[in-house]
Tab-separated table of C-alpha atoms in Angstrom:
chain	number	residue	atom	x	y	z
A	306	UNK	CA	74.391	94.765	107.347
A	307	UNK	CA	71.525	95.289	109.825
A	308	UNK	CA	69.255	92.251	109.954
A	309	UNK	CA	66.437	93.640	107.715
A	310	UNK	CA	68.947	94.092	104.908
A	311	UNK	CA	70.466	90.656	105.467
A	312	UNK	CA	66.983	89.153	105.316
A	313	UNK	CA	66.244	90.359	101.795
A	314	UNK	CA	69.321	88.522	100.511
A	315	UNK	CA	68.209	85.186	101.963
A	316	UNK	CA	66.634	84.103	98.661
A	317	UNK	CA	68.939	82.500	96.053
A	318	UNK	CA	70.199	84.818	93.328
A	319	UNK	CA	69.481	88.104	95.103
A	320	UNK	CA	73.116	88.944	95.800
A	321	UNK	CA	74.138	88.231	92.217
A	322	UNK	CA	71.468	90.301	90.507
A	323	UNK	CA	71.956	93.163	92.960
A	324	UNK	CA	75.699	93.283	92.270
A	325	UNK	CA	75.074	93.081	88.528
A	326	UNK	CA	72.624	95.954	88.909
A	327	UNK	CA	75.234	98.023	90.717
A	328	UNK	CA	77.692	97.590	87.842
A	329	UNK	CA	75.012	98.302	85.244
A	330	UNK	CA	73.963	101.527	86.992
A	331	UNK	CA	77.415	103.067	87.262
A	332	UNK	CA	77.159	104.584	83.736
A	333	UNK	CA	74.130	106.575	84.939
A	334	UNK	CA	76.460	108.858	86.886
A	335	UNK	CA	79.586	108.414	84.745
A	336	UNK	CA	78.555	108.779	81.111
A	337	UNK	CA	77.265	112.356	81.010
A	338	UNK	CA	80.057	113.919	83.040
A	339	UNK	CA	82.571	111.696	81.240
A	340	UNK	CA	81.433	113.029	77.861
A	341	UNK	CA	81.661	116.611	79.144
A	342	UNK	CA	85.185	116.018	80.440
A	343	UNK	CA	86.323	114.202	77.297
A	344	UNK	CA	84.956	116.701	74.774
A	345	UNK	CA	86.109	119.739	76.740
A	346	UNK	CA	89.628	118.311	76.924
A	347	UNK	CA	89.780	117.335	73.255
A	348	UNK	CA	88.146	120.465	71.812
A	349	UNK	CA	88.009	123.076	74.570
A	350	UNK	CA	84.334	123.649	73.656
A	351	UNK	CA	82.240	123.448	76.807
A	352	UNK	CA	79.081	124.400	74.931
A	353	UNK	CA	79.447	121.396	72.641
A	354	UNK	CA	80.291	119.152	75.596
A	355	UNK	CA	77.185	120.207	77.515
A	356	UNK	CA	74.946	119.867	74.471
A	357	UNK	CA	76.160	116.316	73.848
A	358	UNK	CA	75.577	115.357	77.468
A	359	UNK	CA	72.063	116.808	77.302
A	360	UNK	CA	71.430	114.879	74.075
A	361	UNK	CA	72.306	111.612	75.803
A	362	UNK	CA	70.037	112.429	78.745
A	363	UNK	CA	67.058	113.460	76.621
A	364	UNK	CA	67.510	110.511	74.271
A	365	UNK	CA	67.470	108.121	77.220
A	366	UNK	CA	64.388	109.888	78.548
A	367	UNK	CA	62.552	109.270	75.257
A	368	UNK	CA	63.802	105.757	74.484
A	369	UNK	CA	64.030	104.350	78.024
A	370	UNK	CA	60.287	103.888	78.692
A	371	UNK	CA	59.848	102.189	75.311
A	372	UNK	CA	62.624	99.718	76.116
A	373	UNK	CA	61.067	99.030	79.518
A	374	UNK	CA	57.678	98.510	77.910
A	375	UNK	CA	59.206	95.888	75.622
A	376	UNK	CA	60.859	94.298	78.664
A	377	UNK	CA	57.469	93.955	80.372
A	378	UNK	CA	56.115	92.240	77.249
A	379	UNK	CA	59.057	90.036	76.230
A	380	UNK	CA	61.364	89.705	79.234
A	381	UNK	CA	64.627	91.318	80.295
A	382	UNK	CA	67.035	89.015	78.469
A	383	UNK	CA	65.414	89.307	75.030
A	384	UNK	CA	65.258	93.104	75.108
A	385	UNK	CA	68.157	94.341	77.239
A	386	UNK	CA	70.949	92.597	75.368
A	387	UNK	CA	70.250	94.039	71.891
A	388	UNK	CA	69.430	97.473	73.351
A	389	UNK	CA	72.713	97.471	75.268
A	390	UNK	CA	74.671	96.446	72.168
A	391	UNK	CA	73.226	99.437	70.278
A	392	UNK	CA	74.232	101.748	73.117
A	393	UNK	CA	77.745	100.270	73.330
A	394	UNK	CA	78.316	100.634	69.579
A	395	UNK	CA	77.190	104.270	69.852
A	396	UNK	CA	79.610	104.878	72.761
A	397	UNK	CA	82.501	103.407	70.765
A	398	UNK	CA	81.573	105.504	67.720
A	399	UNK	CA	81.383	108.666	69.829
A	400	UNK	CA	84.839	108.081	71.297
A	401	UNK	CA	86.328	107.535	67.854
A	402	UNK	CA	84.552	110.543	66.315
A	403	UNK	CA	85.697	112.790	69.151
A	404	UNK	CA	89.278	111.530	69.021
A	405	UNK	CA	89.606	111.944	65.259
A	406	UNK	CA	87.773	115.299	65.116
A	407	UNK	CA	84.771	114.176	63.078
A	408	UNK	CA	82.050	116.754	62.258
A	409	UNK	CA	79.832	117.803	65.124
A	410	UNK	CA	76.730	116.204	63.652
A	411	UNK	CA	78.340	112.768	63.940
A	412	UNK	CA	78.877	113.366	67.655
A	413	UNK	CA	75.221	114.244	68.159
A	414	UNK	CA	74.105	111.203	66.134
A	415	UNK	CA	76.181	108.912	68.329
A	416	UNK	CA	74.956	110.626	71.492
A	417	UNK	CA	71.344	110.070	70.452
A	418	UNK	CA	71.868	106.314	70.073
A	419	UNK	CA	73.624	106.083	73.436
A	420	UNK	CA	70.148	106.802	74.793
A	421	UNK	CA	69.247	103.151	74.094
A	422	UNK	CA	70.881	102.355	77.433
A	423	UNK	CA	68.305	100.478	79.561
A	424	UNK	CA	67.089	101.662	82.968
A	425	UNK	CA	68.962	99.042	84.972
A	426	UNK	CA	67.641	100.367	88.289
A	427	UNK	CA	64.068	99.694	87.150
A	428	UNK	CA	65.040	96.167	86.085
A	429	UNK	CA	66.478	95.400	89.513
A	430	UNK	CA	63.481	96.834	91.361
A	431	UNK	CA	61.185	94.755	89.148
A	432	UNK	CA	63.090	91.641	90.243
A	433	UNK	CA	62.694	92.566	93.900
A	434	UNK	CA	58.976	93.193	93.332
A	435	UNK	CA	58.549	89.771	91.720
A	436	UNK	CA	60.287	88.074	94.662
A	437	UNK	CA	58.658	89.954	97.541
A	438	UNK	CA	55.231	90.976	96.238
A	439	UNK	CA	53.592	89.005	99.067
A	440	UNK	CA	55.902	90.378	101.804
A	441	UNK	CA	55.622	94.182	101.751
A	442	UNK	CA	58.137	94.815	104.537
A	443	UNK	CA	60.926	93.039	102.686
A	444	UNK	CA	59.981	94.883	99.500
A	445	UNK	CA	60.190	98.212	101.328
A	446	UNK	CA	63.664	97.264	102.591
A	447	UNK	CA	64.729	96.133	99.113
A	448	UNK	CA	63.623	99.427	97.558
A	449	UNK	CA	65.526	101.267	100.292
A	450	UNK	CA	68.657	99.258	99.566
A	451	UNK	CA	68.432	100.075	95.869
A	452	UNK	CA	68.101	103.784	96.622
A	453	UNK	CA	71.269	103.561	98.705
A	454	UNK	CA	73.027	101.882	95.761
A	455	UNK	CA	71.817	104.691	93.479
A	456	UNK	CA	73.410	107.257	95.767
A	457	UNK	CA	76.656	105.280	96.052
A	458	UNK	CA	76.845	105.357	92.242
A	459	UNK	CA	76.368	109.131	92.244
A	460	UNK	CA	78.984	109.599	94.958
A	461	UNK	CA	81.763	107.642	93.279
A	462	UNK	CA	80.800	107.551	89.581
A	463	UNK	CA	81.625	111.171	88.683
A	464	UNK	CA	84.846	111.086	90.694
A	465	UNK	CA	86.011	107.953	88.851
A	466	UNK	CA	84.952	109.252	85.438
A	467	UNK	CA	86.522	112.699	85.807
A	468	UNK	CA	89.639	111.289	87.451
A	469	UNK	CA	90.325	108.778	84.681
A	470	UNK	CA	89.672	111.250	81.861
A	471	UNK	CA	91.975	113.859	83.368
A	472	UNK	CA	94.747	111.599	84.698
A	473	UNK	CA	94.883	108.895	82.011
A	474	UNK	CA	93.395	109.866	78.604
A	475	UNK	CA	90.283	111.897	77.705
A	476	UNK	CA	88.202	108.941	76.523
A	477	UNK	CA	88.863	106.845	79.648
A	478	UNK	CA	85.781	107.935	81.628
A	479	UNK	CA	83.119	107.136	78.987
A	480	UNK	CA	85.046	103.998	78.012
A	481	UNK	CA	84.926	102.594	81.541
A	482	UNK	CA	81.241	103.546	81.790
A	483	UNK	CA	80.585	101.448	78.692
A	484	UNK	CA	82.509	98.529	80.204
A	485	UNK	CA	80.433	98.734	83.368
A	486	UNK	CA	77.242	98.769	81.292
A	487	UNK	CA	78.244	95.692	79.293
A	488	UNK	CA	79.351	93.714	82.347
A	489	UNK	CA	76.300	94.630	84.408
A	490	UNK	CA	73.610	94.019	81.787
A	491	UNK	CA	75.025	90.775	80.384
A	492	UNK	CA	75.629	89.371	83.868
A	493	UNK	CA	72.124	90.392	84.946
A	494	UNK	CA	70.393	88.894	81.926
A	495	UNK	CA	72.316	85.634	82.384
A	496	UNK	CA	70.439	85.161	85.673
A	497	UNK	CA	67.192	83.660	84.421
A	498	UNK	CA	65.901	82.275	87.736
A	499	UNK	CA	65.070	85.700	89.173
A	500	UNK	CA	63.888	87.316	85.938
A	501	UNK	CA	60.252	88.505	86.182
A	502	UNK	CA	57.846	86.680	83.908
A	503	UNK	CA	56.969	88.647	80.757
A	504	UNK	CA	53.408	89.814	80.099
A	505	UNK	CA	52.589	89.714	76.372
A	506	UNK	CA	50.489	92.526	74.931
A	507	UNK	CA	47.342	90.370	74.941
A	508	UNK	CA	47.670	90.045	78.727
A	509	UNK	CA	48.657	93.591	79.692
A	510	UNK	CA	45.634	95.254	78.100
A	511	UNK	CA	47.667	97.425	75.726
A	512	UNK	CA	48.499	101.085	76.103
A	513	UNK	CA	51.226	102.811	78.047
A	514	UNK	CA	51.660	102.684	81.807
A	515	UNK	CA	51.582	106.482	81.699
A	516	UNK	CA	47.817	106.301	81.239
A	517	UNK	CA	47.588	105.612	84.978
A	518	UNK	CA	46.445	108.854	86.630
A	519	UNK	CA	48.580	108.341	89.718
A	520	UNK	CA	51.700	107.759	87.646
A	521	UNK	CA	51.059	111.006	85.770
A	522	UNK	CA	51.227	112.897	89.076
A	523	UNK	CA	54.461	111.182	90.092
A	524	UNK	CA	56.148	111.839	86.739
A	525	UNK	CA	55.073	115.500	86.611
A	526	UNK	CA	56.314	116.066	90.145
A	527	UNK	CA	59.613	114.438	89.372
A	528	UNK	CA	60.200	116.692	86.381
A	529	UNK	CA	60.278	119.558	88.874
A	530	UNK	CA	62.325	117.464	91.321
A	531	UNK	CA	64.840	116.675	88.591
A	532	UNK	CA	65.153	120.402	87.926
A	533	UNK	CA	66.246	120.773	91.562
A	534	UNK	CA	69.022	118.220	91.094
A	535	UNK	CA	70.203	119.556	87.730
A	536	UNK	CA	70.292	123.139	88.951
A	537	UNK	CA	72.088	122.281	92.195
A	538	UNK	CA	74.834	120.466	90.261
A	539	UNK	CA	75.508	123.320	87.856
A	540	UNK	CA	75.232	126.124	90.400
A	541	UNK	CA	77.479	124.325	92.881
A	542	UNK	CA	80.252	124.048	90.298
A	543	UNK	CA	79.918	127.749	89.458
A	544	UNK	CA	79.790	128.753	93.135
A	545	UNK	CA	82.893	126.705	93.933
A	546	UNK	CA	84.694	128.396	91.031
A	547	UNK	CA	83.695	131.827	92.378
A	548	UNK	CA	85.143	130.798	95.729
A	549	UNK	CA	88.421	129.842	94.038
A	550	UNK	CA	88.056	126.097	94.716
A	551	UNK	CA	86.393	124.612	91.651
A	552	UNK	CA	87.990	121.210	92.295
A	553	UNK	CA	86.015	120.952	95.556
A	554	UNK	CA	82.679	121.040	93.727
A	555	UNK	CA	82.704	117.264	93.261
A	556	UNK	CA	83.368	116.795	96.985
A	557	UNK	CA	80.490	119.101	97.952
A	558	UNK	CA	78.131	117.289	95.560
A	559	UNK	CA	79.307	113.947	96.985
A	560	UNK	CA	78.247	115.226	100.428
A	561	UNK	CA	74.800	115.965	98.939
A	562	UNK	CA	74.533	112.364	97.729
A	563	UNK	CA	75.915	111.081	101.028
A	564	UNK	CA	73.053	112.730	102.913
A	565	UNK	CA	70.582	110.894	100.712
A	566	UNK	CA	72.525	107.648	101.125
A	567	UNK	CA	72.433	107.844	104.934
A	568	UNK	CA	68.731	108.707	104.974
A	569	UNK	CA	67.903	105.853	102.609
A	570	UNK	CA	69.783	103.321	104.725
A	571	UNK	CA	67.948	104.401	107.895
A	572	UNK	CA	64.583	104.621	106.117
A	573	UNK	CA	64.897	100.999	105.052
A	574	UNK	CA	65.071	99.900	108.688
A	575	UNK	CA	61.783	101.597	109.543
A	576	UNK	CA	58.237	100.441	108.939
A	577	UNK	CA	55.374	102.889	108.752
A	578	UNK	CA	51.659	102.860	109.321
A	579	UNK	CA	49.297	104.881	107.193
A	580	UNK	CA	49.077	105.688	103.516
A	581	UNK	CA	52.353	106.065	101.574
A	582	UNK	CA	50.873	108.994	99.618
A	583	UNK	CA	50.991	111.150	102.753
A	584	UNK	CA	54.676	110.347	103.347
A	585	UNK	CA	55.424	111.060	99.697
A	586	UNK	CA	53.813	114.492	99.939
A	587	UNK	CA	55.787	115.278	103.103
A	588	UNK	CA	58.963	114.188	101.324
A	589	UNK	CA	58.343	116.516	98.379
A	590	UNK	CA	57.652	119.402	100.768
A	591	UNK	CA	60.842	118.617	102.704
A	592	UNK	CA	62.899	118.692	99.505
A	593	UNK	CA	61.472	122.092	98.624
A	594	UNK	CA	62.019	123.548	102.097
A	595	UNK	CA	65.608	122.264	102.136
A	596	UNK	CA	66.372	124.593	99.206
A	597	UNK	CA	65.751	127.693	101.324
A	598	UNK	CA	69.116	127.624	103.205
A	599	UNK	CA	70.929	127.496	99.854
A	600	UNK	CA	69.784	131.062	99.204
A	601	UNK	CA	71.941	132.143	102.176
A	602	UNK	CA	75.212	130.355	101.392
A	603	UNK	CA	78.395	132.358	101.797
A	604	UNK	CA	81.133	129.739	101.641
A	605	UNK	CA	81.708	126.124	100.652
A	606	UNK	CA	81.643	124.796	104.233
A	607	UNK	CA	78.152	126.194	104.835
A	608	UNK	CA	77.087	124.928	101.407
A	609	UNK	CA	78.285	121.400	102.184
A	610	UNK	CA	76.311	121.316	105.439
A	611	UNK	CA	73.195	122.709	103.751
A	612	UNK	CA	73.402	120.168	100.923
A	613	UNK	CA	73.921	117.265	103.333
A	614	UNK	CA	70.734	118.268	105.158
A	615	UNK	CA	68.934	118.722	101.824
A	616	UNK	CA	70.025	115.250	100.761
A	617	UNK	CA	68.289	113.644	103.746
A	618	UNK	CA	64.892	113.988	102.075
A	619	UNK	CA	65.844	112.555	98.672
A	620	UNK	CA	66.131	108.789	99.161
A	621	UNK	CA	63.072	108.437	101.427
A	622	UNK	CA	60.988	110.283	98.843
A	623	UNK	CA	62.341	108.113	96.022
A	624	UNK	CA	61.654	104.921	97.990
A	625	UNK	CA	58.062	105.950	98.668
A	626	UNK	CA	57.680	106.957	95.024
A	627	UNK	CA	58.566	103.438	93.855
A	628	UNK	CA	56.046	102.002	96.321
A	629	UNK	CA	53.403	104.307	94.846
A	630	UNK	CA	54.325	103.293	91.293
A	631	UNK	CA	53.751	99.679	92.259
A	632	UNK	CA	50.435	100.665	93.823
A	633	UNK	CA	49.111	102.583	90.807
A	634	UNK	CA	50.551	100.652	87.849
A	635	UNK	CA	49.508	97.121	86.844
A	636	UNK	CA	52.099	94.449	87.511
A	637	UNK	CA	52.323	93.770	83.770
A	638	UNK	CA	53.588	97.353	83.257
A	639	UNK	CA	55.646	97.813	86.427
A	640	UNK	CA	59.067	98.147	84.786
A	641	UNK	CA	57.745	100.726	82.346
A	642	UNK	CA	56.087	102.637	85.165
A	643	UNK	CA	59.296	102.845	87.172
A	644	UNK	CA	61.198	103.960	84.089
A	645	UNK	CA	58.709	106.775	83.465
A	646	UNK	CA	59.603	108.202	86.884
A	647	UNK	CA	63.283	108.098	85.939
A	648	UNK	CA	62.396	109.733	82.627
A	649	UNK	CA	60.631	112.599	84.371
A	650	UNK	CA	63.662	113.018	86.578
A	651	UNK	CA	66.025	113.074	83.572
A	652	UNK	CA	63.948	115.670	81.722
A	653	UNK	CA	63.911	117.802	84.845
A	654	UNK	CA	67.682	117.530	85.265
A	655	UNK	CA	68.191	118.760	81.692
A	656	UNK	CA	65.780	121.665	82.192
A	657	UNK	CA	67.193	122.623	85.578
A	658	UNK	CA	70.801	122.608	84.433
A	659	UNK	CA	69.970	124.700	81.350
A	660	UNK	CA	67.949	127.327	83.247
A	661	UNK	CA	70.569	127.482	86.002
A	662	UNK	CA	73.257	128.131	83.406
A	663	UNK	CA	71.306	131.058	81.982
A	664	UNK	CA	70.740	132.538	85.437
A	665	UNK	CA	74.427	132.173	86.350
A	666	UNK	CA	75.488	133.942	83.158
A	667	UNK	CA	73.031	136.772	83.794
A	668	UNK	CA	73.199	137.261	87.569
A	669	UNK	CA	76.034	135.203	89.019
A	670	UNK	CA	76.472	131.879	90.778
A	671	UNK	CA	74.843	132.780	94.085
A	672	UNK	CA	71.672	133.916	92.323
A	673	UNK	CA	71.599	130.555	90.585
A	674	UNK	CA	70.408	128.860	93.770
A	675	UNK	CA	67.085	130.574	93.187
A	676	UNK	CA	66.453	128.050	90.379
A	677	UNK	CA	66.257	124.955	92.633
A	678	UNK	CA	64.198	127.040	95.060
A	679	UNK	CA	61.612	127.787	92.371
A	680	UNK	CA	61.717	124.191	91.109
A	681	UNK	CA	61.006	122.960	94.633
A	682	UNK	CA	57.973	125.253	94.888
A	683	UNK	CA	56.671	123.926	91.551
A	684	UNK	CA	57.138	120.328	92.757
A	685	UNK	CA	55.096	121.064	95.886
A	686	UNK	CA	52.345	122.713	93.848
A	687	UNK	CA	52.067	119.752	91.463
A	688	UNK	CA	52.167	117.286	94.360
A	689	UNK	CA	49.320	119.039	96.191
A	690	UNK	CA	47.216	119.294	93.038
A	691	UNK	CA	47.630	115.579	92.308
A	692	UNK	CA	47.478	114.283	95.874
A	693	UNK	CA	43.853	113.091	95.597
A	694	UNK	CA	44.809	110.759	92.753
A	695	UNK	CA	47.533	109.162	94.852
A	696	UNK	CA	45.194	108.566	97.794
A	697	UNK	CA	43.041	106.294	95.636
A	698	UNK	CA	45.086	103.224	94.580
A	699	UNK	CA	43.874	101.349	91.543
A	700	UNK	CA	42.287	97.949	92.138
A	701	UNK	CA	44.686	95.023	92.223
A	702	UNK	CA	45.375	94.501	88.528
A	703	UNK	CA	47.875	91.961	87.319
A	704	UNK	CA	49.406	91.481	90.765
A	705	UNK	CA	49.781	95.093	91.875
A	706	UNK	CA	50.366	95.652	95.556
A	707	UNK	CA	51.297	98.396	97.958
A	708	UNK	CA	53.830	98.446	100.735
A	709	UNK	CA	51.279	97.722	103.467
A	710	UNK	CA	49.548	94.634	102.156
A	711	UNK	CA	46.081	93.840	100.938
A	712	UNK	CA	44.249	94.969	104.074
A	713	UNK	CA	45.662	98.476	103.911
A	714	UNK	CA	44.873	98.699	100.190
A	715	UNK	CA	41.248	97.711	100.756
A	716	UNK	CA	40.954	100.375	103.457
A	717	UNK	CA	42.359	102.992	101.074
A	718	UNK	CA	39.949	101.943	98.322
A	719	UNK	CA	36.996	102.274	100.702
A	720	UNK	CA	38.157	105.776	101.662
A	721	UNK	CA	38.361	106.668	97.951
A	722	UNK	CA	34.807	105.439	97.362
A	723	UNK	CA	33.572	107.372	100.377
């Protein structure tokens, strides 16, 4: 590792909780596609498979912030273990119901309870924030490292899940995802030394983190950003099928994630002057602009290059987003705030994939790339409309900090007053 990345692992326990977080996050990229593969193989009903996957995603989007809010109040160990057990029981029930051809409503019931899966990425970032709140450069590097891990999960997770379900037995992909979830969460929660201190309701002031005006802008923008990701996934599969190489869709999408992975790794080595809100806005604009070449694709090779370039803006924007969440959300609600961003992303993915599917059915795969183009334009519009909120960080409440330290925050607050 380059020295800035080695430095963040100098503190005891950092390597262990980061590895546990990697295992616990693998289901994020494995479960949905694993359910689609399993159900389509067992029943041949792609509509049912997609609806179940969407149910899991939307359920997690609704339940996830509530779990994270409880984590902020009571601690990771007390909340994550029972929530994970509920999710694991639901996964096991879904596999059994699918295998033994139970009624469809039982499948949807199980899928809804799988949504109790915790946002492991937010838990890990909260641990980094607790360790490096007084050293913003290390925190920036830690957030960058976690974004790289996210992309690694999305590169390899779907390949593993689809490969196992097709080469071994249909339930293998979701089953392994559940095993990863259990191992990651229980290993993580066994590490008490690095667990952030809980903030009981009497201390956090009550109410949801989503009441923060800056967080509202970030979440709304990431609904549109999630629509970009969901649409690109669906349209790429359809486009690859039109080209006669459907099996290459996963490779092309892995290239998309690889672009983000490379950019995130480089971004973590850099340190920036100026307000993070400006970089965030530039990142959102870059993501939208990167959708324009997709309207011109004619073959899979050109598509792969275009998606790699498009991926370069993803991780830097996500890293800056997490820095802004920390800046605008009280420390006592940080985990919940980070989870709300993931929730916005998940809702957007579900919307984008659904709309893209309708467009593909009506006008063909190539026309489907207009959906992420429109979603990118909406993201830019929302970002510009909410930019003033992000330029005015909230006062330091409950240990909040930004990525530039107290001096920079005071300067930003003075600008907001002026």
